[in-house]
Short mmCIF file of C-alpha atoms in Angstrom, two decimals:
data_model
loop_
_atom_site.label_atom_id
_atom_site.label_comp_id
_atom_site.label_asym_id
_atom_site.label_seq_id
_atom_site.Cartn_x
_atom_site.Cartn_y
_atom_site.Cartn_z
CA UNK A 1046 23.57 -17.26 18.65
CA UNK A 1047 23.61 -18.80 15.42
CA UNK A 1048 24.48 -18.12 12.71
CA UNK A 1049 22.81 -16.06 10.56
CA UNK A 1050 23.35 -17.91 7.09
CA UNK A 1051 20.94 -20.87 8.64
CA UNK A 1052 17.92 -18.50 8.93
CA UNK A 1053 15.29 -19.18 5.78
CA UNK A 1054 14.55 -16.24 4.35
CA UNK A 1055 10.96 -15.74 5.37
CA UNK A 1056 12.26 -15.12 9.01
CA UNK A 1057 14.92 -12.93 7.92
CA UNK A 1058 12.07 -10.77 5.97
CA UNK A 1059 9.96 -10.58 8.98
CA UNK A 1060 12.96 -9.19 11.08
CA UNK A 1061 12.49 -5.40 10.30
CA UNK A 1062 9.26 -5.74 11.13
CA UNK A 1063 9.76 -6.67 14.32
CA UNK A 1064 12.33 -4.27 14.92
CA UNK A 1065 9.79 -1.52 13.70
CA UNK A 1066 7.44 -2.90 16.52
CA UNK A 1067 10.01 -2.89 19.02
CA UNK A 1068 11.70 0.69 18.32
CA UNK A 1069 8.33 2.12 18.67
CA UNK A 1070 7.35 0.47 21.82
CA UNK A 1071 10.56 2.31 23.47
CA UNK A 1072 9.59 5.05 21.80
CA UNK A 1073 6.26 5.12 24.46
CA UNK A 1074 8.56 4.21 26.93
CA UNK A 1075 7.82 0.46 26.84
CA UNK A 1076 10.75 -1.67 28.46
CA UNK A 1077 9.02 -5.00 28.70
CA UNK A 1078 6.21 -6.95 26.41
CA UNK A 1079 4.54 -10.70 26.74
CA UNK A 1080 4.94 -12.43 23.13
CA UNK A 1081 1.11 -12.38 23.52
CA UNK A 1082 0.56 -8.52 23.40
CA UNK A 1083 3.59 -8.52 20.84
CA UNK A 1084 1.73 -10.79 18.89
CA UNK A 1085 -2.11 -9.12 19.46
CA UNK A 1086 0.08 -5.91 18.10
CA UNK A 1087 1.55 -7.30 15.07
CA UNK A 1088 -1.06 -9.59 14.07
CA UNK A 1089 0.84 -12.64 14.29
CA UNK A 1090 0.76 -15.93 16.54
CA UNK A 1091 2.64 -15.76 19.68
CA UNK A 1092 3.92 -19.27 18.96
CA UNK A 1093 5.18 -18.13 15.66
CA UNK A 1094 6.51 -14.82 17.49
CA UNK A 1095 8.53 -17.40 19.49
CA UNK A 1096 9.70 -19.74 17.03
CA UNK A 1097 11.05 -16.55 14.79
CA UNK A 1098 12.84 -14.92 17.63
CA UNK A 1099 14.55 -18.67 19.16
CA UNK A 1100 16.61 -18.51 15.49
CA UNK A 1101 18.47 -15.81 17.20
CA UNK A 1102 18.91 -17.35 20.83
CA UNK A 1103 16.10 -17.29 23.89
CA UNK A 1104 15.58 -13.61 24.27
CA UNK A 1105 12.44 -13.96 26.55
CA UNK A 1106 12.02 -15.17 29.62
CA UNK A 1107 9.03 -17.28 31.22
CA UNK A 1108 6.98 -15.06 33.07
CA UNK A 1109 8.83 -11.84 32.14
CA UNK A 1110 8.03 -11.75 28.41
CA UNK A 1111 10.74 -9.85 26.16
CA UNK A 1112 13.18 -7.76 27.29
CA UNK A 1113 12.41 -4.58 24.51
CA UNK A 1114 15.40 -2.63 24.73
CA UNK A 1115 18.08 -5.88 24.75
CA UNK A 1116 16.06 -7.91 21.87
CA UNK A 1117 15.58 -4.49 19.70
CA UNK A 1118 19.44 -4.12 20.16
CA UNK A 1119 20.38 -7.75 19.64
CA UNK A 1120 17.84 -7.24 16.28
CA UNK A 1121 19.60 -4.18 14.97
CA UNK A 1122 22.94 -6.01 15.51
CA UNK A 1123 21.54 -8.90 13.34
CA UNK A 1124 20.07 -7.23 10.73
CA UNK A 1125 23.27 -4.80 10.52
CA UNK A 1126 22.21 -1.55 11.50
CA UNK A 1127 24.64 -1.02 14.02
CA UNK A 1128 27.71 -1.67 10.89
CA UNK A 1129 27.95 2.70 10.35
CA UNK A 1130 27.11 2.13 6.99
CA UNK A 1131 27.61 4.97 4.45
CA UNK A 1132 25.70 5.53 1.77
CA UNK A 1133 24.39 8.47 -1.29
CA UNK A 1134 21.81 8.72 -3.78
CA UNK A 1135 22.75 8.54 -7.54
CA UNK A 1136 19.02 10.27 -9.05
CA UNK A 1137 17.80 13.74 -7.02
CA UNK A 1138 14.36 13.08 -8.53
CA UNK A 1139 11.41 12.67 -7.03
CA UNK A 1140 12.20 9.37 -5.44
CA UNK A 1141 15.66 10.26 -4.39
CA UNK A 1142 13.62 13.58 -2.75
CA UNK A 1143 11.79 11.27 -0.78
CA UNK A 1144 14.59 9.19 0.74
CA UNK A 1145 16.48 12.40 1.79
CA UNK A 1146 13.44 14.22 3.09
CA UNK A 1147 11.63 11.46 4.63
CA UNK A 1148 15.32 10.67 6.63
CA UNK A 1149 15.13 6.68 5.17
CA UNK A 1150 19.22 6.25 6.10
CA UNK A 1151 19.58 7.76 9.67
CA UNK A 1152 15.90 5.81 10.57
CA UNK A 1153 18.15 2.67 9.57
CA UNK A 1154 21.17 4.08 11.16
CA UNK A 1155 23.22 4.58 7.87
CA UNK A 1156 25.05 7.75 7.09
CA UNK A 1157 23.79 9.16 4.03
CA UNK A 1158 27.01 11.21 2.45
CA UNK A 1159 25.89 12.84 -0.79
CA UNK A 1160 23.34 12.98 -3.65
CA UNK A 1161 24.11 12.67 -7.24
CA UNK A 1162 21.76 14.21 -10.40
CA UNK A 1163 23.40 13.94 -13.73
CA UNK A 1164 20.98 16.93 -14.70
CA UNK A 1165 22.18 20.52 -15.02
CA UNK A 1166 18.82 22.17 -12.85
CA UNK A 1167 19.73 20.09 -10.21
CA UNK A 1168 23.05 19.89 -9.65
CA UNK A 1169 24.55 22.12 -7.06
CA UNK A 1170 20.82 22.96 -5.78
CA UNK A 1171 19.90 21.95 -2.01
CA UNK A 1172 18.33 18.75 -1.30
CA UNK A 1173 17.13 18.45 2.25
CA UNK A 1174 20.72 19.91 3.29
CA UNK A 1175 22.78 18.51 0.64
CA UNK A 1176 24.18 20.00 -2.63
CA UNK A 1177 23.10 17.93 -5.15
CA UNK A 1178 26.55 16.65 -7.29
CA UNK A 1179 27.28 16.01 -10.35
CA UNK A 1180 26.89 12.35 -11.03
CA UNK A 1181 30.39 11.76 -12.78
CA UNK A 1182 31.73 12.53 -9.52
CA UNK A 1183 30.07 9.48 -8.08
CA UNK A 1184 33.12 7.04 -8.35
CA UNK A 1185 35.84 9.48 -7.38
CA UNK A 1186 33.69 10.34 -4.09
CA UNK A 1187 32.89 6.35 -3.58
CA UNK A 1188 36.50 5.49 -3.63
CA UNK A 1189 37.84 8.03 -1.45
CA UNK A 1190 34.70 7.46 1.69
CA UNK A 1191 34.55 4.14 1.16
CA UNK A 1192 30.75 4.22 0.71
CA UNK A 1193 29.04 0.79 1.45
CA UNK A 1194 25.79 1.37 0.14
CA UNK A 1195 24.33 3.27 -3.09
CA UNK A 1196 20.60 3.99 -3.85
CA UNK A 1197 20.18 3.99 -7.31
CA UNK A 1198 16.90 6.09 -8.76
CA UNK A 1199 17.81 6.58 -12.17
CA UNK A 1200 16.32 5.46 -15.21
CA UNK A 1201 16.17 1.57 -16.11
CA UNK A 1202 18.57 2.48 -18.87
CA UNK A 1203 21.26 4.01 -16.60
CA UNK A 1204 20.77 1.94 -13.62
CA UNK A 1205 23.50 -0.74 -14.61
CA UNK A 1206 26.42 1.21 -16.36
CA UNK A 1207 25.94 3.29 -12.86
CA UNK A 1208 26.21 0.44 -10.78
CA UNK A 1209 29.30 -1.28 -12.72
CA UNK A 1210 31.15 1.98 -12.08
CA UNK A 1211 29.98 2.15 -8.65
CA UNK A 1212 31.20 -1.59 -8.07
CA UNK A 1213 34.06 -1.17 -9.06
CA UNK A 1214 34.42 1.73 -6.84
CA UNK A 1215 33.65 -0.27 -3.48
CA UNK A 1216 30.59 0.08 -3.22
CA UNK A 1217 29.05 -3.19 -1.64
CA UNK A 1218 25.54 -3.21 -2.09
CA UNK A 1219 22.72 -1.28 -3.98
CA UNK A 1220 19.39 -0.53 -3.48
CA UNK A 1221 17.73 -0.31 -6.93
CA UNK A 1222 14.80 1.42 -7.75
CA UNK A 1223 15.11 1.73 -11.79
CA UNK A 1224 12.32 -0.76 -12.96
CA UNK A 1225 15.28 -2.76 -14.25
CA UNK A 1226 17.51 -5.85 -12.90
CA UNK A 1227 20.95 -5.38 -13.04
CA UNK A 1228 23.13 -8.22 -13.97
CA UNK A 1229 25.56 -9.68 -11.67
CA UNK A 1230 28.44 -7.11 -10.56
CA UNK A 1231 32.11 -8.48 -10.92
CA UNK A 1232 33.46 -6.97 -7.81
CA UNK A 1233 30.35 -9.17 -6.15
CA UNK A 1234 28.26 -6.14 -4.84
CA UNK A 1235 24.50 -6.90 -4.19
CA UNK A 1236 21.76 -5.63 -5.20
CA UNK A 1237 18.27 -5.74 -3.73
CA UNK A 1238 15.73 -4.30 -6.01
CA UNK A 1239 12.11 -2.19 -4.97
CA UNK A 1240 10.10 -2.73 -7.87
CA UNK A 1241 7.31 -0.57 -7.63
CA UNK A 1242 5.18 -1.81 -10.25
CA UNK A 1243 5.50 -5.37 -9.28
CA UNK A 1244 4.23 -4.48 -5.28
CA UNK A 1245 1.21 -2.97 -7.21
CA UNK A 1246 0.32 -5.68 -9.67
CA UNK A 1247 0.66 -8.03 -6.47
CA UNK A 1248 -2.19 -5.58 -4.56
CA UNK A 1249 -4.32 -6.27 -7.94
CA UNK A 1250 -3.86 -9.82 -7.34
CA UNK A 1251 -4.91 -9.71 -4.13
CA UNK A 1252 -7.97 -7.97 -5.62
CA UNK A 1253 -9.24 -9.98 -8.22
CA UNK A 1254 -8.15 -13.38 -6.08
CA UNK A 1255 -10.59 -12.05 -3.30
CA UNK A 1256 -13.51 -11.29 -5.41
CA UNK A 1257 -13.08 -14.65 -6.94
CA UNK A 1258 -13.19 -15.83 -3.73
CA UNK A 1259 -16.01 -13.74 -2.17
CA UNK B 686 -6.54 -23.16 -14.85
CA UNK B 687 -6.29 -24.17 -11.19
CA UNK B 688 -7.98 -21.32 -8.77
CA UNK B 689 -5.39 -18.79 -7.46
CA UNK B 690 -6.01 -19.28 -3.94
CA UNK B 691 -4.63 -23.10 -4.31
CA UNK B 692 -1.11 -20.91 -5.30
CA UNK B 693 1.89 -20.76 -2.75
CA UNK B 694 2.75 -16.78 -1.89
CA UNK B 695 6.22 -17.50 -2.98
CA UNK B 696 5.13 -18.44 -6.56
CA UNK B 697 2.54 -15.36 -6.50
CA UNK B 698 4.99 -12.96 -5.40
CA UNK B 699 7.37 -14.14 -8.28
CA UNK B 700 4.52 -13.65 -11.04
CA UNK B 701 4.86 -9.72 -11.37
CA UNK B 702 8.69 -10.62 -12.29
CA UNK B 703 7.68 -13.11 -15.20
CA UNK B 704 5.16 -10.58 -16.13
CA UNK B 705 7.55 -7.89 -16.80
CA UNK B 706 10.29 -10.01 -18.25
CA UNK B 707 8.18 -11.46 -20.62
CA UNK B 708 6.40 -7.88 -21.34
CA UNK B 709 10.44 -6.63 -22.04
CA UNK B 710 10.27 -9.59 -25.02
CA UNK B 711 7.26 -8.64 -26.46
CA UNK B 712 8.63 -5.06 -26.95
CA UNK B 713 11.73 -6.25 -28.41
CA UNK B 714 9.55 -8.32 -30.72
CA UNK B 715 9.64 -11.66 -29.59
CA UNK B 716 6.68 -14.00 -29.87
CA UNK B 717 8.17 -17.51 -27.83
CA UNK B 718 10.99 -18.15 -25.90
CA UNK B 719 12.51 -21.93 -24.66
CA UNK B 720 12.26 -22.19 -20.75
CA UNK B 721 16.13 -22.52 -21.21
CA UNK B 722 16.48 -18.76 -22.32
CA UNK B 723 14.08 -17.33 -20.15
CA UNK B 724 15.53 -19.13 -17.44
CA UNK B 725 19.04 -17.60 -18.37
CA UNK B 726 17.09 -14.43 -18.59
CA UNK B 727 15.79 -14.55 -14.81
CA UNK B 728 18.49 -16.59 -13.32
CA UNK B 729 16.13 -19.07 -12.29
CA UNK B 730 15.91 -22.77 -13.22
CA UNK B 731 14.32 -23.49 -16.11
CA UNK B 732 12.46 -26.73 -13.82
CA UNK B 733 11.49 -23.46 -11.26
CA UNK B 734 9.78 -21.79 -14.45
CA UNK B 735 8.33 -24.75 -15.57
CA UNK B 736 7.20 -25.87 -12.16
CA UNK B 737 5.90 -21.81 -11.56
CA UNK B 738 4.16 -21.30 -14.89
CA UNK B 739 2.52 -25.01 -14.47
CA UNK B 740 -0.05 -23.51 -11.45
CA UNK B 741 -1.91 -21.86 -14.07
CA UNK B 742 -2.16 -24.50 -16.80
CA UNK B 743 0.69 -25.51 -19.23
CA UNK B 744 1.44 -22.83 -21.09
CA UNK B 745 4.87 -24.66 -22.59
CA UNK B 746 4.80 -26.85 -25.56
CA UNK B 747 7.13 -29.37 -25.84
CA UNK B 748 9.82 -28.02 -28.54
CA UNK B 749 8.34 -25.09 -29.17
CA UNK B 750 8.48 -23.21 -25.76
CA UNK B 751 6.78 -20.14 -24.30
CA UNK B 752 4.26 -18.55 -26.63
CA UNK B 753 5.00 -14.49 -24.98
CA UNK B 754 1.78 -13.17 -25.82
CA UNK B 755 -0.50 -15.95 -24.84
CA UNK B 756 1.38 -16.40 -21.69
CA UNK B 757 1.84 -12.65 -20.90
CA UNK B 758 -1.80 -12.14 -21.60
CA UNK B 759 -2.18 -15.08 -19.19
CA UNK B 760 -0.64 -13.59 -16.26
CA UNK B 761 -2.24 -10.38 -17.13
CA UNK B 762 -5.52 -11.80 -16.01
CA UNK B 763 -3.96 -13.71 -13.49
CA UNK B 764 -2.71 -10.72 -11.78
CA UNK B 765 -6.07 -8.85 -12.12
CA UNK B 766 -4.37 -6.23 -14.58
CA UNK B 767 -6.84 -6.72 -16.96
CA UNK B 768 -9.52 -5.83 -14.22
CA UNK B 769 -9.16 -2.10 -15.53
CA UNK B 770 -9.09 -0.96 -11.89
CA UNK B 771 -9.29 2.74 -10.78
CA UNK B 772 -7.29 4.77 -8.39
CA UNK B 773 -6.29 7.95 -6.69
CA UNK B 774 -3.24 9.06 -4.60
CA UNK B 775 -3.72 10.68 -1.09
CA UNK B 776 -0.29 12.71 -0.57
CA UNK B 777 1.23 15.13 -3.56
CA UNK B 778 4.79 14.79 -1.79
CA UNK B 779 7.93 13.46 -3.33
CA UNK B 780 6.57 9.80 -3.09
CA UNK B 781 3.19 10.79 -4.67
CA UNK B 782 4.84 12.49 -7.49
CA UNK B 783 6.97 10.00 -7.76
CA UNK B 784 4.05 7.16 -8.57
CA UNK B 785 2.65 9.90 -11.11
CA UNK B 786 5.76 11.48 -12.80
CA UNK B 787 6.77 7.34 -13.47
CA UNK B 788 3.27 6.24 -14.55
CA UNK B 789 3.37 3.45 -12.01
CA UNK B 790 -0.55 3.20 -12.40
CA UNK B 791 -0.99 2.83 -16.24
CA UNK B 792 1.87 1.15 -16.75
CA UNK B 793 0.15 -1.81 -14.52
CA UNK B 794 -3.31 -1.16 -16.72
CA UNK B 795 -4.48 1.00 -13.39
CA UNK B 796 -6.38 4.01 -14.43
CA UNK B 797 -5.00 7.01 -11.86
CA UNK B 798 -8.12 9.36 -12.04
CA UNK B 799 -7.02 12.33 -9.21
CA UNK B 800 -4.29 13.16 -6.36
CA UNK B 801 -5.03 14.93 -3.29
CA UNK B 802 -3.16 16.55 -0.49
CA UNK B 803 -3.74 18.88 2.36
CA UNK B 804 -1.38 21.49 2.28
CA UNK B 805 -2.73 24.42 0.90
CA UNK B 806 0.29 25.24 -0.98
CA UNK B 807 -0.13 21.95 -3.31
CA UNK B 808 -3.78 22.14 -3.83
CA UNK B 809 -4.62 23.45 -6.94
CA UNK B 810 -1.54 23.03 -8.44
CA UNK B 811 -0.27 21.30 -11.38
CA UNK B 812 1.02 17.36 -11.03
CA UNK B 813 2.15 15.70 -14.29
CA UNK B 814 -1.09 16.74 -15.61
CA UNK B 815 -3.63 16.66 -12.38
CA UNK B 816 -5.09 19.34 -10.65
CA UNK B 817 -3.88 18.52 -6.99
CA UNK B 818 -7.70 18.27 -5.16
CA UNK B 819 -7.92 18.94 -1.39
CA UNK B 820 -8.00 15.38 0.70
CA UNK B 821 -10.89 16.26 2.18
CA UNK B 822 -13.00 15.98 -0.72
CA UNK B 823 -11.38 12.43 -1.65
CA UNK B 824 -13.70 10.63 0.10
CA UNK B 825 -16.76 11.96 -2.01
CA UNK B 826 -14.80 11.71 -4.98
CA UNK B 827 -13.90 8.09 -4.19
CA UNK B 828 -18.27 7.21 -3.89
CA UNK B 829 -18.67 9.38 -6.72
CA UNK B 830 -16.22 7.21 -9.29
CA UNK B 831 -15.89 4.09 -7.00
CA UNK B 832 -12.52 4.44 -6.81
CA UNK B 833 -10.96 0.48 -6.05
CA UNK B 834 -6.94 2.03 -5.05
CA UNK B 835 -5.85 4.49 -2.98
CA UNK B 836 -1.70 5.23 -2.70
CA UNK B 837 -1.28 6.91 0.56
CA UNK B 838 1.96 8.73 0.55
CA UNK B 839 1.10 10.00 3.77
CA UNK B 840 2.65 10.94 7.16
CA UNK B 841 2.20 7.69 9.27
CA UNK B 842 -0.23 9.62 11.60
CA UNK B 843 -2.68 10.25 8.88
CA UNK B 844 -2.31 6.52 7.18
CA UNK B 845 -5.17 5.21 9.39
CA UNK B 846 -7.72 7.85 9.61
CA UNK B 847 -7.41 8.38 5.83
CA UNK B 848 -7.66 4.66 5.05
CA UNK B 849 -10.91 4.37 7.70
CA UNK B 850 -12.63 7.15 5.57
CA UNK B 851 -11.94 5.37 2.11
CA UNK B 852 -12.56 2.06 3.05
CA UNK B 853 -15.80 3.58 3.75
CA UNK B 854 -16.24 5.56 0.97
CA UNK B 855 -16.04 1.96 -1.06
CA UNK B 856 -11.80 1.87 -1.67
CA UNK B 857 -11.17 -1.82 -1.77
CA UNK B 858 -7.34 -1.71 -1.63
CA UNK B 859 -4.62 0.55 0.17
CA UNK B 860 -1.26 0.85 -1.23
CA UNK B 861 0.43 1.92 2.22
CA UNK B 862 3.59 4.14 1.71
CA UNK B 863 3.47 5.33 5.15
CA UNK B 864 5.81 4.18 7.51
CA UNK B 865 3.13 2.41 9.67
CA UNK B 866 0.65 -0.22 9.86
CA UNK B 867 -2.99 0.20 9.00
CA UNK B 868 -5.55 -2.17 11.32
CA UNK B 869 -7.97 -4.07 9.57
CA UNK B 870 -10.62 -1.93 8.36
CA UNK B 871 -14.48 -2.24 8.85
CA UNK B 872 -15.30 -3.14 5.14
CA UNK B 873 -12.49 -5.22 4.74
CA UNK B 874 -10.04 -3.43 2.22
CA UNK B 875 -6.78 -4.84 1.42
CA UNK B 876 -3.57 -3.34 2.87
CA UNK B 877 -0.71 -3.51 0.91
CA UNK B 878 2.48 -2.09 2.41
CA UNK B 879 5.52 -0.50 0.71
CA UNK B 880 8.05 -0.52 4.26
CA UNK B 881 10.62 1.36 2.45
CA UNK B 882 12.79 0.90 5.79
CA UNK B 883 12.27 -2.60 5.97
CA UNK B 884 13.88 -2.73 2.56
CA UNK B 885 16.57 -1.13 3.43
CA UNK B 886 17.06 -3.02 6.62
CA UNK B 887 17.12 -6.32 4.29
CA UNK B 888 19.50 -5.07 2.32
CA UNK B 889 21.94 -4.10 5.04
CA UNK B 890 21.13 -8.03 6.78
CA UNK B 891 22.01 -9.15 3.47
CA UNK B 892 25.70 -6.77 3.74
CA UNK B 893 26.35 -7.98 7.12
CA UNK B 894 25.85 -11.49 6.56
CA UNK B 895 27.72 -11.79 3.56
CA UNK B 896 30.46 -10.20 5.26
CA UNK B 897 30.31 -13.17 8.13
CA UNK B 898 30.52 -15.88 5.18
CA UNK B 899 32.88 -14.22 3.17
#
């Protein structure tokens, strides 16, 4: 296998994809698929299907197509899923609602350990099974779980005192959905940002370039 | 200015970032900016900005540097966010009060006009100032005020059927929260996907691979 610092990035963003594919076609009970029907399903060539998957070692086999449950497994091993991640929620708004109740960190195979609200109607309320916590107690609670990952939906203008102190803490990487960037961290955490607002001005420009192209 | 479908994805996808960096200036009061600073700013080259900013015309002036407004306005109408688009939401669940509670929509020049939802326990309720309609009148509502957007912050098994009715019913563009993928549709709206899971699956590739290099 190699390694996966020589991947560009555009394979590396199509990975999850794939593995999205692939976990639902064991869901059905699928064991086996031709790159062809993989790639009728995704919408993608079966050539390019091939080329993306070879980064990570021949995983199908002329005649037999893919293998689902080995290359799905290989996949999550690559893309880290099987690394029992830990992770918790600093922001029990609407946003952090919707990764707790829509399950976002066991569908990705990370422990999710607590969720943190700095507000006083929310904290100590239930939230999908967990008591929300006061957000002060974030870096304590980091420190002593070790807790790898930290979703941060707070307010632009907390989003980066929050994640200094959560750097510090140990945390290793954050998921940022304040409509902010945060500067780089000293202890070296990452951060990889969902900005909202820029996915939707990129659907506009979809818009507008079609109709100029229509 | 060269014709936007002559631009690269990678520079389109990093146009909603200059857009909001340069829209950050404006409200601090800035009217130009060197490529130098605004580089420092984005942690990009400054020869990347110049390079970027160069598809659409030169917007730089030798010694003088980035005129914000001019340019900001520029990408505005690049991006089709001066296009004074309309939209609804089809899901009055965490994510869907999320994109209204946030003002995702005008804060990108969108106009959100309604939200609807199915359960009977939403409907008719109160949403950061809309009445939550019942979905099934969202396709007559969509003809009625030729609706161009529809959010669905739906379950993955209604994404489809929802998006077949309002690509129908005239919607030219589907921002897809649901954890699926929506075919192409008959008239030939856009689908643009928000794989929350994907994200989060990049994030923990990025924490596993740094880990190997480190």
């Amino acid at each position: 296998m190699k390694e996966p610092r020589d991947i560009s990035l555009a394979v590396i963003n199509r990975l999850p994809r794939y593995y999205r594919f692939l976990s639902d076609l064991l869901r059905h009970g699928r064991e086996r698929i031709s790159s062809k029907e993989l790639s009728e399903r995704m919408g993608i060539t079966a050539s390019q299907i091939r080329q993306d998957l070879n980064n990570f070692g021949g995983f199908g086999q002329q005649g037999y197509g893919y293998n689902i449950p080995m290359l799905r497994d290989e996949l999550a091993d690559i893309l880290g899923l099987t690394a029992s991640y830990k992770a918790i929620i600093i922001g029990a708004g609407n946003l952090g609602s919707a990764l707790v109740n829509y399950n976002i960190f066991s569908r990705t195979g990370i422990e999710l350990l607590a969720v943190f609200d700095i507000s006083p109607d929310i904290i100590g309320s239930d939230l999908g099974g967990f008591v929300v916590r006061h957000a002060e107690s974030a870096e304590a609670f980091c420190r002593e779980h070790r807790v790898d990952i930290a979703a941060l939906t707070v307010p632009r203008s907390e989003a980066t005192s929050v994640a200094e102190k959560l750097d510090e803490a140990g945390v290793h990487g954050f998921w940022n959905f304040s409509n902010g960037e945060i500067p780089p961290l000293k202890n070296g955490a990452l951060v990889h940002n969902v900005h909202l607002i820029d996915s939707l001005m990129t659907l506009c420009y979809k818009l507008v370039s079609e109709k100029k192209d229509g």
